CSV table of C-alpha atoms and ligand atoms in Angstrom, one decimal:
chain,number,residue,atom,x,y,z
A,1,UNK,CA,49.6,44.4,-97.5
A,2,UNK,CA,48.5,44.9,-101.1
A,3,UNK,CA,46.9,42.0,-102.9
A,4,UNK,CA,48.7,40.4,-105.8
A,5,UNK,CA,45.7,38.7,-107.4
A,6,UNK,CA,44.8,35.1,-108.0
A,7,UNK,CA,45.4,33.0,-111.1
A,8,UNK,CA,44.1,29.4,-111.1
A,9,UNK,CA,45.8,26.4,-112.7
A,10,UNK,CA,43.8,23.6,-114.2
A,11,UNK,CA,43.5,20.3,-112.4
A,12,UNK,CA,43.7,21.6,-108.8
A,13,UNK,CA,41.0,21.4,-106.1
A,14,UNK,CA,38.9,24.4,-105.3
A,15,UNK,CA,39.5,24.0,-101.6
A,16,UNK,CA,42.3,22.5,-99.5
A,17,UNK,CA,42.0,21.4,-95.8
A,18,UNK,CA,45.2,22.5,-94.0
A,19,UNK,CA,46.0,20.2,-91.1
A,20,UNK,CA,48.0,22.5,-88.8
A,21,UNK,CA,50.7,20.5,-87.0
A,22,UNK,CA,52.7,23.3,-85.4
A,23,UNK,CA,51.5,22.8,-81.8
A,24,UNK,CA,52.4,19.1,-81.9
A,25,UNK,CA,54.9,18.2,-84.7
A,26,UNK,CA,56.4,21.7,-84.5
A,27,UNK,CA,56.8,22.2,-80.8
A,28,UNK,CA,57.9,18.6,-80.1
A,29,UNK,CA,60.9,19.3,-82.3
A,30,UNK,CA,61.8,22.6,-80.8
A,31,UNK,CA,64.4,22.6,-78.0
A,32,UNK,CA,62.5,25.2,-76.0
A,33,UNK,CA,59.8,24.0,-73.6
A,34,UNK,CA,57.0,26.5,-73.6
A,35,UNK,CA,54.6,27.2,-70.7
A,36,UNK,CA,51.1,25.6,-71.0
A,37,UNK,CA,49.4,29.0,-71.4
A,38,UNK,CA,51.6,29.9,-74.4
A,39,UNK,CA,50.7,26.6,-76.1
A,40,UNK,CA,47.0,27.2,-75.4
A,41,UNK,CA,47.2,30.7,-76.8
A,42,UNK,CA,49.0,29.4,-79.8
A,43,UNK,CA,46.2,26.9,-80.7
A,44,UNK,CA,43.5,29.4,-80.0
A,45,UNK,CA,45.2,32.0,-82.3
A,46,UNK,CA,45.5,29.4,-85.0
A,47,UNK,CA,41.8,28.7,-84.8
A,48,UNK,CA,41.1,32.4,-84.8
A,49,UNK,CA,43.2,32.7,-88.0
A,50,UNK,CA,40.8,30.2,-89.6
A,51,UNK,CA,42.3,26.8,-89.1
A,52,UNK,CA,39.7,24.0,-88.7
A,53,UNK,CA,42.1,21.2,-88.0
A,54,UNK,CA,44.8,21.8,-85.4
A,55,UNK,CA,46.8,18.9,-84.1
A,56,UNK,CA,46.9,20.0,-80.5
A,57,UNK,CA,49.4,17.9,-78.6
A,58,UNK,CA,50.8,14.4,-78.1
A,59,UNK,CA,50.2,11.8,-75.4
A,60,UNK,CA,53.6,10.2,-75.9
A,61,UNK,CA,55.4,9.5,-72.6
A,62,UNK,CA,56.9,12.8,-71.2
A,63,UNK,CA,60.3,11.0,-71.0
A,64,UNK,CA,60.4,10.9,-74.8
A,65,UNK,CA,58.8,14.2,-75.5
A,66,UNK,CA,59.2,16.5,-72.5
A,67,UNK,CA,58.1,19.5,-74.7
A,68,UNK,CA,54.5,18.1,-74.6
A,69,UNK,CA,54.4,16.7,-71.1
A,70,UNK,CA,51.5,18.9,-70.3
A,71,UNK,CA,49.1,17.5,-72.9
A,72,UNK,CA,46.2,17.0,-70.5
A,73,UNK,CA,46.6,20.5,-69.1
A,74,UNK,CA,46.7,22.0,-72.6
A,75,UNK,CA,43.4,20.3,-73.5
A,76,UNK,CA,41.8,21.2,-70.2
A,77,UNK,CA,42.6,24.8,-70.6
A,78,UNK,CA,41.8,25.0,-74.3
A,79,UNK,CA,38.6,26.7,-75.4
A,80,UNK,CA,37.6,24.1,-78.0
A,81,UNK,CA,35.3,25.6,-80.7
A,82,UNK,CA,32.5,23.8,-82.5
A,83,UNK,CA,33.4,22.8,-86.0
A,84,UNK,CA,37.1,22.6,-85.2
A,85,UNK,CA,39.0,19.3,-85.1
A,86,UNK,CA,41.8,19.0,-82.5
A,87,UNK,CA,43.5,15.6,-83.1
A,88,UNK,CA,46.2,14.4,-80.7
A,89,UNK,CA,49.0,11.9,-81.2
A,90,UNK,CA,48.7,8.7,-79.2
A,91,UNK,CA,51.6,6.1,-79.3
A,92,UNK,CA,49.9,3.2,-77.5
A,93,UNK,CA,46.9,2.2,-75.4
A,94,UNK,CA,48.1,4.1,-72.4
A,95,UNK,CA,48.3,7.2,-74.4
A,96,UNK,CA,44.9,6.6,-75.9
A,97,UNK,CA,43.4,6.3,-72.3
A,98,UNK,CA,44.9,9.6,-71.3
A,99,UNK,CA,43.6,11.2,-74.5
A,100,UNK,CA,40.1,9.8,-74.0
A,101,UNK,CA,40.2,11.0,-70.4
A,102,UNK,CA,41.0,14.5,-71.8
A,103,UNK,CA,37.9,14.3,-74.0
A,104,UNK,CA,39.6,14.3,-77.4
A,105,UNK,CA,37.5,13.9,-80.5
A,106,UNK,CA,40.2,12.5,-82.8
A,107,UNK,CA,43.5,10.7,-82.5
A,108,UNK,CA,46.6,9.9,-84.7
A,109,UNK,CA,49.1,7.1,-84.6
A,110,UNK,CA,52.6,7.4,-85.9
A,111,UNK,CA,54.0,4.6,-88.0
A,112,UNK,CA,57.1,4.1,-90.1
A,113,UNK,CA,57.4,2.8,-93.7
A,114,UNK,CA,61.0,1.6,-92.9
A,115,UNK,CA,62.4,-0.9,-90.4
A,116,UNK,CA,65.3,1.4,-89.6
A,117,UNK,CA,63.1,4.3,-88.5
A,118,UNK,CA,60.6,2.0,-86.7
A,119,UNK,CA,63.5,0.6,-84.7
A,120,UNK,CA,65.0,4.0,-83.8
A,121,UNK,CA,61.7,5.9,-83.3
A,122,UNK,CA,59.4,3.2,-81.9
A,123,UNK,CA,61.9,0.7,-80.7
A,124,UNK,CA,60.0,-2.0,-82.7
A,125,UNK,CA,59.9,-3.7,-86.0
A,126,UNK,CA,57.3,-2.6,-88.5
A,127,UNK,CA,55.3,-5.7,-87.6
A,128,UNK,CA,55.5,-5.1,-83.9
A,129,UNK,CA,54.5,-1.4,-84.3
A,130,UNK,CA,51.4,-2.5,-86.3
A,131,UNK,CA,50.6,-5.0,-83.5
A,132,UNK,CA,50.9,-2.1,-81.0
A,133,UNK,CA,48.6,0.1,-83.1
A,134,UNK,CA,45.8,-2.5,-83.6
A,135,UNK,CA,44.1,-2.2,-80.2
A,136,UNK,CA,44.6,1.6,-80.2
A,137,UNK,CA,42.9,2.0,-83.5
A,138,UNK,CA,40.1,-0.5,-82.6
A,139,UNK,CA,39.4,1.1,-79.2
A,140,UNK,CA,39.4,4.6,-80.7
A,141,UNK,CA,37.1,3.6,-83.5
A,142,UNK,CA,34.8,1.8,-81.1
A,143,UNK,CA,34.6,5.1,-79.1
A,144,UNK,CA,33.6,6.9,-82.3
A,145,UNK,CA,36.8,8.7,-83.0
A,146,UNK,CA,38.5,9.1,-86.4
A,147,UNK,CA,42.1,7.9,-86.5
A,148,UNK,CA,44.7,9.5,-88.6
A,149,UNK,CA,47.6,7.3,-89.6
A,150,UNK,CA,50.9,9.0,-90.0
A,151,UNK,CA,53.3,7.1,-92.1
A,152,UNK,CA,56.9,8.4,-91.9
A,153,UNK,CA,59.9,7.9,-94.2
A,154,UNK,CA,57.6,7.4,-97.2
A,155,UNK,CA,60.2,8.6,-99.7
A,156,UNK,CA,63.6,8.3,-98.2
A,157,UNK,CA,65.2,7.2,-95.0
A,158,UNK,CA,68.6,8.4,-93.6
A,159,UNK,CA,69.7,4.8,-92.9
A,160,UNK,CA,68.0,2.9,-95.8
A,161,UNK,CA,68.1,5.5,-98.5
A,162,UNK,CA,65.5,5.3,-101.2
A,163,UNK,CA,62.3,3.6,-99.9
A,164,UNK,CA,60.6,1.4,-102.5
A,165,UNK,CA,57.0,2.5,-103.4
A,166,UNK,CA,55.8,-1.1,-103.0
A,167,UNK,CA,57.1,-1.1,-99.4
A,168,UNK,CA,55.3,2.1,-98.5
A,169,UNK,CA,52.1,0.8,-100.1
A,170,UNK,CA,52.4,-2.4,-98.2
A,171,UNK,CA,52.7,-0.7,-94.8
A,172,UNK,CA,50.0,1.8,-95.7
A,173,UNK,CA,47.6,-1.0,-96.6
A,174,UNK,CA,48.1,-2.6,-93.3
A,175,UNK,CA,47.6,0.6,-91.3
A,176,UNK,CA,44.4,1.4,-93.2
A,177,UNK,CA,43.2,-2.2,-92.7
A,178,UNK,CA,43.5,-1.6,-88.9
A,179,UNK,CA,40.6,0.9,-89.3
A,180,UNK,CA,42.5,4.2,-89.7
A,181,UNK,CA,40.4,6.8,-91.5
A,182,UNK,CA,43.1,9.0,-92.9
A,183,UNK,CA,46.6,8.4,-94.2
A,184,UNK,CA,49.2,11.1,-93.9
A,185,UNK,CA,52.3,10.4,-96.1
A,186,UNK,CA,55.4,11.8,-94.4
A,187,UNK,CA,58.5,12.9,-96.1
A,188,UNK,CA,60.3,13.0,-92.8
A,189,UNK,CA,63.7,14.1,-94.1
A,190,UNK,CA,62.4,16.2,-97.0
A,191,UNK,CA,64.1,14.3,-99.8
A,192,UNK,CA,61.0,13.6,-102.0
A,193,UNK,CA,60.7,15.1,-105.5
A,194,UNK,CA,57.5,15.6,-107.4
A,195,UNK,CA,57.6,12.6,-109.7
A,196,UNK,CA,58.1,10.3,-106.8
A,197,UNK,CA,55.1,11.9,-105.0
A,198,UNK,CA,52.9,11.2,-108.0
A,199,UNK,CA,54.2,7.6,-108.3
A,200,UNK,CA,53.4,6.9,-104.7
A,201,UNK,CA,50.0,8.4,-104.8
A,202,UNK,CA,49.1,6.5,-108.0
A,203,UNK,CA,50.3,3.3,-106.4
A,204,UNK,CA,48.2,3.8,-103.3
A,205,UNK,CA,45.1,4.7,-105.2
A,206,UNK,CA,45.6,1.6,-107.4
A,207,UNK,CA,45.9,-0.4,-104.3
A,208,UNK,CA,42.5,0.8,-103.1
A,209,UNK,CA,43.1,3.8,-100.8
A,210,UNK,CA,40.6,6.5,-101.6
A,211,UNK,CA,42.4,9.8,-102.5
A,212,UNK,CA,40.0,11.6,-100.2
A,213,UNK,CA,41.6,9.8,-97.3
A,214,UNK,CA,45.2,10.8,-98.2
A,215,UNK,CA,47.0,13.7,-96.8
A,216,UNK,CA,50.6,14.8,-97.5
A,217,UNK,CA,53.2,15.9,-95.0
A,218,UNK,CA,56.2,17.4,-96.6
A,219,UNK,CA,59.4,18.8,-95.1
A,220,UNK,CA,61.2,21.6,-96.8
A,221,UNK,CA,64.7,20.4,-96.0
A,222,UNK,CA,65.7,20.4,-99.7
A,223,UNK,CA,63.3,23.2,-100.8
A,224,UNK,CA,60.9,20.7,-102.4
A,225,UNK,CA,57.8,20.9,-100.1
A,226,UNK,CA,55.7,23.3,-102.2
A,227,UNK,CA,56.6,21.6,-105.5
A,228,UNK,CA,55.7,18.3,-104.0
A,229,UNK,CA,52.4,19.7,-102.6
A,230,UNK,CA,51.4,21.0,-106.0
A,231,UNK,CA,52.1,17.6,-107.6
A,232,UNK,CA,49.9,15.9,-104.9
A,233,UNK,CA,47.1,18.4,-105.4
A,234,UNK,CA,47.2,17.7,-109.1
A,235,UNK,CA,46.5,14.0,-108.3
A,236,UNK,CA,43.4,15.0,-106.2
A,237,UNK,CA,44.9,15.2,-102.7
A,238,UNK,CA,42.9,17.8,-100.7
A,239,UNK,CA,44.5,17.6,-97.2
A,240,UNK,CA,47.9,19.1,-96.6
A,241,UNK,CA,49.9,19.1,-93.3
A,242,UNK,CA,51.8,22.2,-92.5
A,243,UNK,CA,53.3,23.9,-89.5
A,244,UNK,CA,52.8,27.6,-88.6
A,245,UNK,CA,56.0,29.5,-89.1
A,246,UNK,CA,57.7,26.3,-90.2
A,247,UNK,CA,58.1,25.2,-86.6
A,248,UNK,CA,59.9,22.0,-85.9
A,249,UNK,CA,63.3,21.3,-87.4
A,250,UNK,CA,63.8,17.7,-88.3
A,251,UNK,CA,66.1,15.9,-85.8
A,252,UNK,CA,67.2,13.5,-88.5
A,253,UNK,CA,68.4,16.2,-91.0
A,254,UNK,CA,71.3,18.6,-90.4
A,255,UNK,CA,69.4,21.6,-91.8
A,256,UNK,CA,67.3,23.7,-89.5
A,257,UNK,CA,64.4,23.5,-92.0
A,258,UNK,CA,61.7,21.1,-91.2
A,259,UNK,CA,58.0,21.1,-91.7
A,260,UNK,CA,56.5,23.0,-94.6
A,261,UNK,CA,55.5,26.4,-93.2
A,262,UNK,CA,51.8,27.0,-93.3
A,263,UNK,CA,52.2,30.6,-94.4
A,264,UNK,CA,54.2,29.4,-97.5
A,265,UNK,CA,51.5,26.9,-98.3
A,266,UNK,CA,48.7,29.4,-97.9
A,267,UNK,CA,50.5,32.0,-100.0
A,268,UNK,CA,50.8,29.4,-102.8
A,269,UNK,CA,47.2,28.2,-102.5
A,270,UNK,CA,45.6,31.6,-102.3
A,271,UNK,CA,47.6,32.8,-105.3
A,272,UNK,CA,46.0,29.8,-107.2
A,273,UNK,CA,42.6,30.9,-106.0
A,274,UNK,CA,42.3,27.8,-103.8
A,275,UNK,CA,40.2,28.3,-100.6
A,276,UNK,CA,41.7,27.5,-97.2
A,277,UNK,CA,39.6,29.6,-94.9
A,278,UNK,CA,42.8,30.9,-93.4
A,279,UNK,CA,43.5,34.6,-92.8
A,280,UNK,CA,47.2,34.9,-93.8
A,281,UNK,CA,47.8,38.2,-91.9
A,282,UNK,CA,46.5,36.7,-88.6
A,283,UNK,CA,48.6,33.5,-89.2
A,284,UNK,CA,51.8,35.5,-89.8
A,285,UNK,CA,51.2,37.6,-86.7
A,286,UNK,CA,50.8,34.4,-84.7
A,287,UNK,CA,54.0,33.0,-86.1
A,288,UNK,CA,55.9,36.2,-85.4
A,289,UNK,CA,54.6,36.1,-81.8
A,290,UNK,CA,55.7,32.5,-81.5
A,291,UNK,CA,59.1,33.2,-82.9
A,292,UNK,CA,59.6,35.7,-80.1
A,293,UNK,CA,58.6,33.1,-77.5
A,294,UNK,CA,61.1,30.7,-79.0
A,295,UNK,CA,63.8,33.3,-79.3
A,296,UNK,CA,64.6,32.5,-83.0
A,297,UNK,CA,63.3,33.8,-86.3
A,298,UNK,CA,60.7,31.8,-88.3
A,299,UNK,CA,62.2,29.9,-91.2
A,300,UNK,CA,59.1,30.6,-93.2
A,301,UNK,CA,59.9,32.7,-96.3
A,302,UNK,CA,56.4,34.3,-96.1
A,303,UNK,CA,56.7,35.2,-92.5
A,304,UNK,CA,60.1,36.8,-93.1
A,305,UNK,CA,58.9,38.6,-96.2
A,306,UNK,CA,55.9,40.0,-94.4
A,307,UNK,CA,57.3,40.9,-91.0
A,308,UNK,CA,61.0,41.2,-91.8
A,309,UNK,CA,62.1,39.0,-88.9
B,1,LIG,MG1,56.7,16.8,-89.7
Protein backbone atom coordinates (compact mmCIF):
# COMPACT_ATOMS: atom_id res chain seq x y z
CA UNK A 1 0.00 0.00 0.00
CA UNK A 2 1.41 3.45 -0.85
CA UNK A 3 1.69 5.99 1.95
CA UNK A 4 -0.50 9.08 1.92
CA UNK A 5 1.55 11.16 4.32
CA UNK A 6 0.83 12.63 7.71
CA UNK A 7 -0.37 16.12 8.56
CA UNK A 8 -0.73 16.98 12.25
CA UNK A 9 -3.47 19.10 13.78
CA UNK A 10 -2.80 21.36 16.74
CA UNK A 11 -4.03 20.36 20.17
CA UNK A 12 -3.95 16.58 19.79
CA UNK A 13 -1.74 14.15 21.75
CA UNK A 14 1.47 12.81 20.20
CA UNK A 15 0.55 9.27 21.15
CA UNK A 16 -2.70 7.36 21.79
CA UNK A 17 -3.13 4.09 23.65
CA UNK A 18 -5.62 1.93 21.81
CA UNK A 19 -7.53 -0.43 24.08
CA UNK A 20 -8.42 -3.31 21.76
CA UNK A 21 -11.78 -4.75 22.77
CA UNK A 22 -12.43 -7.08 19.82
CA UNK A 23 -11.80 -10.38 21.63
CA UNK A 24 -14.24 -9.45 24.44
CA UNK A 25 -16.73 -6.72 23.50
CA UNK A 26 -16.53 -7.72 19.85
CA UNK A 27 -16.90 -11.48 20.09
CA UNK A 28 -19.48 -11.42 22.88
CA UNK A 29 -21.80 -9.54 20.54
CA UNK A 30 -21.25 -11.83 17.55
CA UNK A 31 -23.72 -14.68 17.13
CA UNK A 32 -21.02 -17.18 16.11
CA UNK A 33 -19.22 -19.07 18.88
CA UNK A 34 -15.59 -19.54 17.91
CA UNK A 35 -13.25 -22.33 19.01
CA UNK A 36 -10.83 -21.48 21.83
CA UNK A 37 -7.78 -21.76 19.57
CA UNK A 38 -9.22 -19.19 17.15
CA UNK A 39 -9.72 -16.71 20.00
CA UNK A 40 -6.18 -17.31 21.23
CA UNK A 41 -4.75 -16.84 17.74
CA UNK A 42 -6.81 -13.66 17.37
CA UNK A 43 -5.37 -12.13 20.57
CA UNK A 44 -1.83 -13.18 19.69
CA UNK A 45 -2.14 -11.70 16.19
CA UNK A 46 -3.43 -8.43 17.67
CA UNK A 47 -0.41 -8.26 19.94
CA UNK A 48 1.86 -9.12 17.01
CA UNK A 49 0.25 -6.19 15.15
CA UNK A 50 1.47 -3.90 17.93
CA UNK A 51 -1.39 -3.74 20.41
CA UNK A 52 -0.27 -3.29 24.01
CA UNK A 53 -3.73 -3.44 25.64
CA UNK A 54 -6.02 -6.27 24.53
CA UNK A 55 -9.15 -7.03 26.51
CA UNK A 56 -8.92 -10.79 26.34
CA UNK A 57 -12.23 -12.20 27.54
CA UNK A 58 -15.02 -12.02 30.13
CA UNK A 59 -15.75 -13.99 33.26
CA UNK A 60 -19.47 -13.29 33.05
CA UNK A 61 -21.47 -16.48 33.66
CA UNK A 62 -21.57 -18.62 30.48
CA UNK A 63 -25.36 -18.64 30.68
CA UNK A 64 -25.35 -14.92 29.81
CA UNK A 65 -22.40 -14.87 27.43
CA UNK A 66 -21.96 -18.35 25.91
CA UNK A 67 -19.57 -16.90 23.30
CA UNK A 68 -16.93 -16.44 26.03
CA UNK A 69 -17.64 -19.51 28.17
CA UNK A 70 -14.03 -20.66 27.66
CA UNK A 71 -12.44 -17.62 29.35
CA UNK A 72 -10.15 -19.70 31.58
CA UNK A 73 -9.09 -21.93 28.68
CA UNK A 74 -8.29 -18.89 26.51
CA UNK A 75 -6.05 -17.40 29.21
CA UNK A 76 -4.36 -20.73 29.90
CA UNK A 77 -3.52 -21.20 26.22
CA UNK A 78 -2.50 -17.60 25.57
CA UNK A 79 1.21 -16.81 25.23
CA UNK A 80 1.14 -13.64 27.33
CA UNK A 81 3.89 -11.18 26.40
CA UNK A 82 5.78 -8.91 28.76
CA UNK A 83 4.70 -5.30 28.44
CA UNK A 84 1.24 -6.21 27.15
CA UNK A 85 -1.88 -5.73 29.28
CA UNK A 86 -4.65 -8.32 28.95
CA UNK A 87 -7.59 -6.99 31.03
CA UNK A 88 -10.66 -9.19 31.48
CA UNK A 89 -14.23 -8.30 32.36
CA UNK A 90 -15.50 -9.50 35.74
CA UNK A 91 -19.16 -8.99 36.72
CA UNK A 92 -18.99 -9.93 40.41
CA UNK A 93 -16.85 -11.55 43.09
CA UNK A 94 -17.25 -15.05 41.63
CA UNK A 95 -16.02 -13.76 38.29
CA UNK A 96 -13.09 -12.05 39.99
CA UNK A 97 -12.14 -15.32 41.72
CA UNK A 98 -12.12 -17.13 38.38
CA UNK A 99 -10.06 -14.33 36.87
CA UNK A 100 -7.52 -14.36 39.72
CA UNK A 101 -7.26 -18.15 39.41
CA UNK A 102 -6.43 -17.60 35.74
CA UNK A 103 -3.60 -15.25 36.73
CA UNK A 104 -4.94 -12.06 35.17
CA UNK A 105 -3.10 -8.79 35.72
CA UNK A 106 -5.97 -6.38 35.25
CA UNK A 107 -9.78 -6.47 35.43
CA UNK A 108 -12.74 -4.36 34.31
CA UNK A 109 -16.23 -3.90 35.71
CA UNK A 110 -19.21 -2.88 33.60
CA UNK A 111 -21.58 -0.28 35.03
CA UNK A 112 -24.46 1.75 33.66
CA UNK A 113 -25.16 5.47 33.80
CA UNK A 114 -28.90 4.81 33.52
CA UNK A 115 -31.41 2.91 35.62
CA UNK A 116 -33.10 1.35 32.57
CA UNK A 117 -29.91 -0.25 31.26
CA UNK A 118 -28.75 -1.26 34.75
CA UNK A 119 -32.02 -3.12 35.18
CA UNK A 120 -31.92 -4.79 31.77
CA UNK A 121 -28.21 -5.60 31.62
CA UNK A 122 -27.34 -6.14 35.29
CA UNK A 123 -30.79 -6.92 36.72
CA UNK A 124 -30.12 -4.29 39.38
CA UNK A 125 -30.61 -0.64 40.16
CA UNK A 126 -27.58 1.63 39.73
CA UNK A 127 -27.19 1.68 43.54
CA UNK A 128 -27.32 -2.11 43.73
CA UNK A 129 -24.78 -2.47 40.91
CA UNK A 130 -22.36 -0.18 42.74
CA UNK A 131 -22.82 -2.28 45.88
CA UNK A 132 -22.00 -5.36 43.82
CA UNK A 133 -18.84 -3.74 42.37
CA UNK A 134 -17.50 -2.45 45.71
CA UNK A 135 -16.02 -5.73 46.99
CA UNK A 136 -14.85 -6.70 43.49
CA UNK A 137 -12.88 -3.48 43.10
CA UNK A 138 -11.56 -3.62 46.68
CA UNK A 139 -10.34 -7.20 46.32
CA UNK A 140 -8.80 -6.59 42.92
CA UNK A 141 -6.95 -3.50 44.15
CA UNK A 142 -5.80 -5.35 47.27
CA UNK A 143 -4.36 -7.98 44.91
CA UNK A 144 -2.47 -5.20 43.12
CA UNK A 145 -4.62 -5.14 39.99
CA UNK A 146 -5.70 -2.02 38.11
CA UNK A 147 -9.47 -1.88 37.61
CA UNK A 148 -11.07 -0.32 34.57
CA UNK A 149 -14.60 1.00 35.03
CA UNK A 150 -16.81 0.81 31.98
CA UNK A 151 -19.69 3.20 32.18
CA UNK A 152 -22.30 2.44 29.54
CA UNK A 153 -25.10 4.66 28.15
CA UNK A 154 -23.11 7.84 28.89
CA UNK A 155 -24.79 9.85 26.14
CA UNK A 156 -28.10 8.27 25.26
CA UNK A 157 -30.18 5.30 26.32
CA UNK A 158 -32.76 3.54 24.12
CA UNK A 159 -35.34 3.60 26.92
CA UNK A 160 -34.51 6.88 28.67
CA UNK A 161 -33.36 8.98 25.69
CA UNK A 162 -30.90 11.77 26.42
CA UNK A 163 -28.84 11.08 29.53
CA UNK A 164 -28.11 14.22 31.59
CA UNK A 165 -24.41 15.04 31.96
CA UNK A 166 -24.84 15.49 35.73
CA UNK A 167 -26.25 11.96 36.02
CA UNK A 168 -23.24 10.47 34.22
CA UNK A 169 -20.84 12.50 36.36
CA UNK A 170 -22.59 11.30 39.51
CA UNK A 171 -22.32 7.59 38.65
CA UNK A 172 -18.74 8.05 37.36
CA UNK A 173 -17.74 9.74 40.61
CA UNK A 174 -19.13 6.83 42.62
CA UNK A 175 -17.38 4.22 40.45
CA UNK A 176 -14.04 6.00 40.75
CA UNK A 177 -14.55 6.40 44.51
CA UNK A 178 -14.69 2.59 44.75
CA UNK A 179 -11.05 2.58 43.66
CA UNK A 180 -11.29 2.12 39.89
CA UNK A 181 -8.16 3.30 38.12
CA UNK A 182 -9.57 4.06 34.67
CA UNK A 183 -12.97 5.24 33.42
CA UNK A 184 -14.17 4.20 29.97
CA UNK A 185 -17.09 6.33 28.77
CA UNK A 186 -19.36 4.18 26.63
CA UNK A 187 -21.65 5.47 23.91
CA UNK A 188 -23.39 2.12 23.87
CA UNK A 189 -25.91 2.93 21.12
CA UNK A 190 -23.68 5.32 19.19
CA UNK A 191 -25.88 8.43 19.46
CA UNK A 192 -23.30 10.89 20.85
CA UNK A 193 -22.18 13.92 18.89
CA UNK A 194 -18.96 15.87 19.39
CA UNK A 195 -20.28 18.78 21.45
CA UNK A 196 -21.84 16.42 23.93
CA UNK A 197 -18.58 14.50 24.24
CA UNK A 198 -16.69 17.68 25.10
CA UNK A 199 -19.39 18.76 27.58
CA UNK A 200 -19.21 15.43 29.42
CA UNK A 201 -15.40 15.41 29.50
CA UNK A 202 -15.27 18.97 30.81
CA UNK A 203 -17.82 18.13 33.51
CA UNK A 204 -15.90 15.04 34.61
CA UNK A 205 -12.59 16.89 34.77
CA UNK A 206 -14.25 19.75 36.70
CA UNK A 207 -15.56 17.10 39.11
CA UNK A 208 -12.02 15.87 39.75
CA UNK A 209 -11.45 12.95 37.38
CA UNK A 210 -7.95 13.23 35.91
CA UNK A 211 -8.17 13.24 32.12
CA UNK A 212 -5.28 10.73 32.04
CA UNK A 213 -7.67 8.20 33.60
CA UNK A 214 -10.42 8.71 31.04
CA UNK A 215 -10.92 6.49 28.00
CA UNK A 216 -13.60 6.82 25.34
CA UNK A 217 -15.60 3.94 23.91
CA UNK A 218 -17.58 5.01 20.88
CA UNK A 219 -19.90 3.08 18.63
CA UNK A 220 -20.30 3.95 14.98
CA UNK A 221 -24.03 3.28 14.70
CA UNK A 222 -24.73 6.82 13.48
CA UNK A 223 -21.31 7.34 11.86
CA UNK A 224 -20.06 9.59 14.66
CA UNK A 225 -17.38 7.48 16.33
CA UNK A 226 -14.34 9.11 14.71
CA UNK A 227 -15.67 12.66 14.99
CA UNK A 228 -16.37 12.01 18.66
CA UNK A 229 -12.90 10.51 19.14
CA UNK A 230 -11.21 13.57 17.66
CA UNK A 231 -13.25 15.82 19.93
CA UNK A 232 -12.14 13.76 22.95
CA UNK A 233 -8.48 13.82 21.89
CA UNK A 234 -8.73 17.59 21.63
CA UNK A 235 -9.70 17.63 25.31
CA UNK A 236 -6.63 15.60 26.30
CA UNK A 237 -8.00 12.05 26.27
CA UNK A 238 -5.23 9.61 25.32
CA UNK A 239 -6.94 6.20 25.61
CA UNK A 240 -9.40 5.05 22.94
CA UNK A 241 -11.32 1.77 22.89
CA UNK A 242 -11.79 0.12 19.51
CA UNK A 243 -12.59 -3.29 18.09
CA UNK A 244 -10.55 -4.93 15.34
CA UNK A 245 -12.59 -5.05 12.14
CA UNK A 246 -15.48 -3.32 13.94
CA UNK A 247 -16.48 -6.63 15.55
CA UNK A 248 -19.54 -6.61 17.75
CA UNK A 249 -22.82 -5.22 16.52
CA UNK A 250 -24.74 -3.51 19.29
CA UNK A 251 -27.67 -5.68 20.43
CA UNK A 252 -29.64 -2.54 21.39
CA UNK A 253 -29.39 -0.83 18.02
CA UNK A 254 -30.98 -2.10 14.81
CA UNK A 255 -27.95 -1.30 12.69
CA UNK A 256 -25.24 -3.94 12.32
CA UNK A 257 -22.61 -1.33 13.09
CA UNK A 258 -21.27 -1.43 16.60
CA UNK A 259 -17.85 -0.69 17.99
CA UNK A 260 -15.54 1.78 16.32
CA UNK A 261 -13.27 -0.31 14.09
CA UNK A 262 -9.64 -0.20 15.20
CA UNK A 263 -8.48 0.07 11.60
CA UNK A 264 -10.61 3.17 11.02
CA UNK A 265 -9.22 4.70 14.21
CA UNK A 266 -5.62 3.85 13.34
CA UNK A 267 -6.00 5.25 9.82
CA UNK A 268 -7.19 8.55 11.28
CA UNK A 269 -4.53 8.69 14.01
CA UNK A 270 -1.64 7.81 11.72
CA UNK A 271 -2.80 10.38 9.18
CA UNK A 272 -2.55 12.93 11.97
CA UNK A 273 0.95 11.74 12.83
CA UNK A 274 -0.25 10.33 16.17
CA UNK A 275 1.70 7.27 17.30
CA UNK A 276 -0.17 4.08 18.19
CA UNK A 277 2.53 1.41 17.81
CA UNK A 278 0.10 -0.52 15.60
CA UNK A 279 1.00 -1.98 12.20
CA UNK A 280 -2.13 -1.30 10.15
CA UNK A 281 -1.35 -3.92 7.48
CA UNK A 282 -0.99 -6.68 10.07
CA UNK A 283 -4.16 -5.53 11.81
CA UNK A 284 -6.16 -5.50 8.56
CA UNK A 285 -4.89 -8.99 7.70
CA UNK A 286 -6.02 -10.17 11.13
CA UNK A 287 -9.50 -8.71 10.69
CA UNK A 288 -9.81 -10.17 7.19
CA UNK A 289 -8.89 -13.57 8.66
CA UNK A 290 -11.43 -13.13 11.47
CA UNK A 291 -14.15 -12.09 9.00
CA UNK A 292 -13.64 -15.43 7.25
CA UNK A 293 -13.95 -17.28 10.54
CA UNK A 294 -17.20 -15.44 11.29
CA UNK A 295 -18.52 -15.85 7.77
CA UNK A 296 -19.34 -12.19 7.27
CA UNK A 297 -17.48 -9.18 5.90
CA UNK A 298 -15.93 -6.68 8.27
CA UNK A 299 -17.95 -3.48 8.69
CA UNK A 300 -14.68 -1.51 8.92
CA UNK A 301 -14.36 0.97 6.05
CA UNK A 302 -10.57 0.65 6.13
CA UNK A 303 -10.63 -3.14 6.06
CA UNK A 304 -13.01 -3.03 3.10
CA UNK A 305 -10.92 -0.43 1.29
CA UNK A 306 -7.69 -2.35 1.77
CA UNK A 307 -8.80 -5.94 1.20
CA UNK A 308 -11.97 -5.39 -0.81
CA UNK A 309 -14.06 -7.78 1.26
MG1 LIG B 1 -18.66 -1.58 22.74
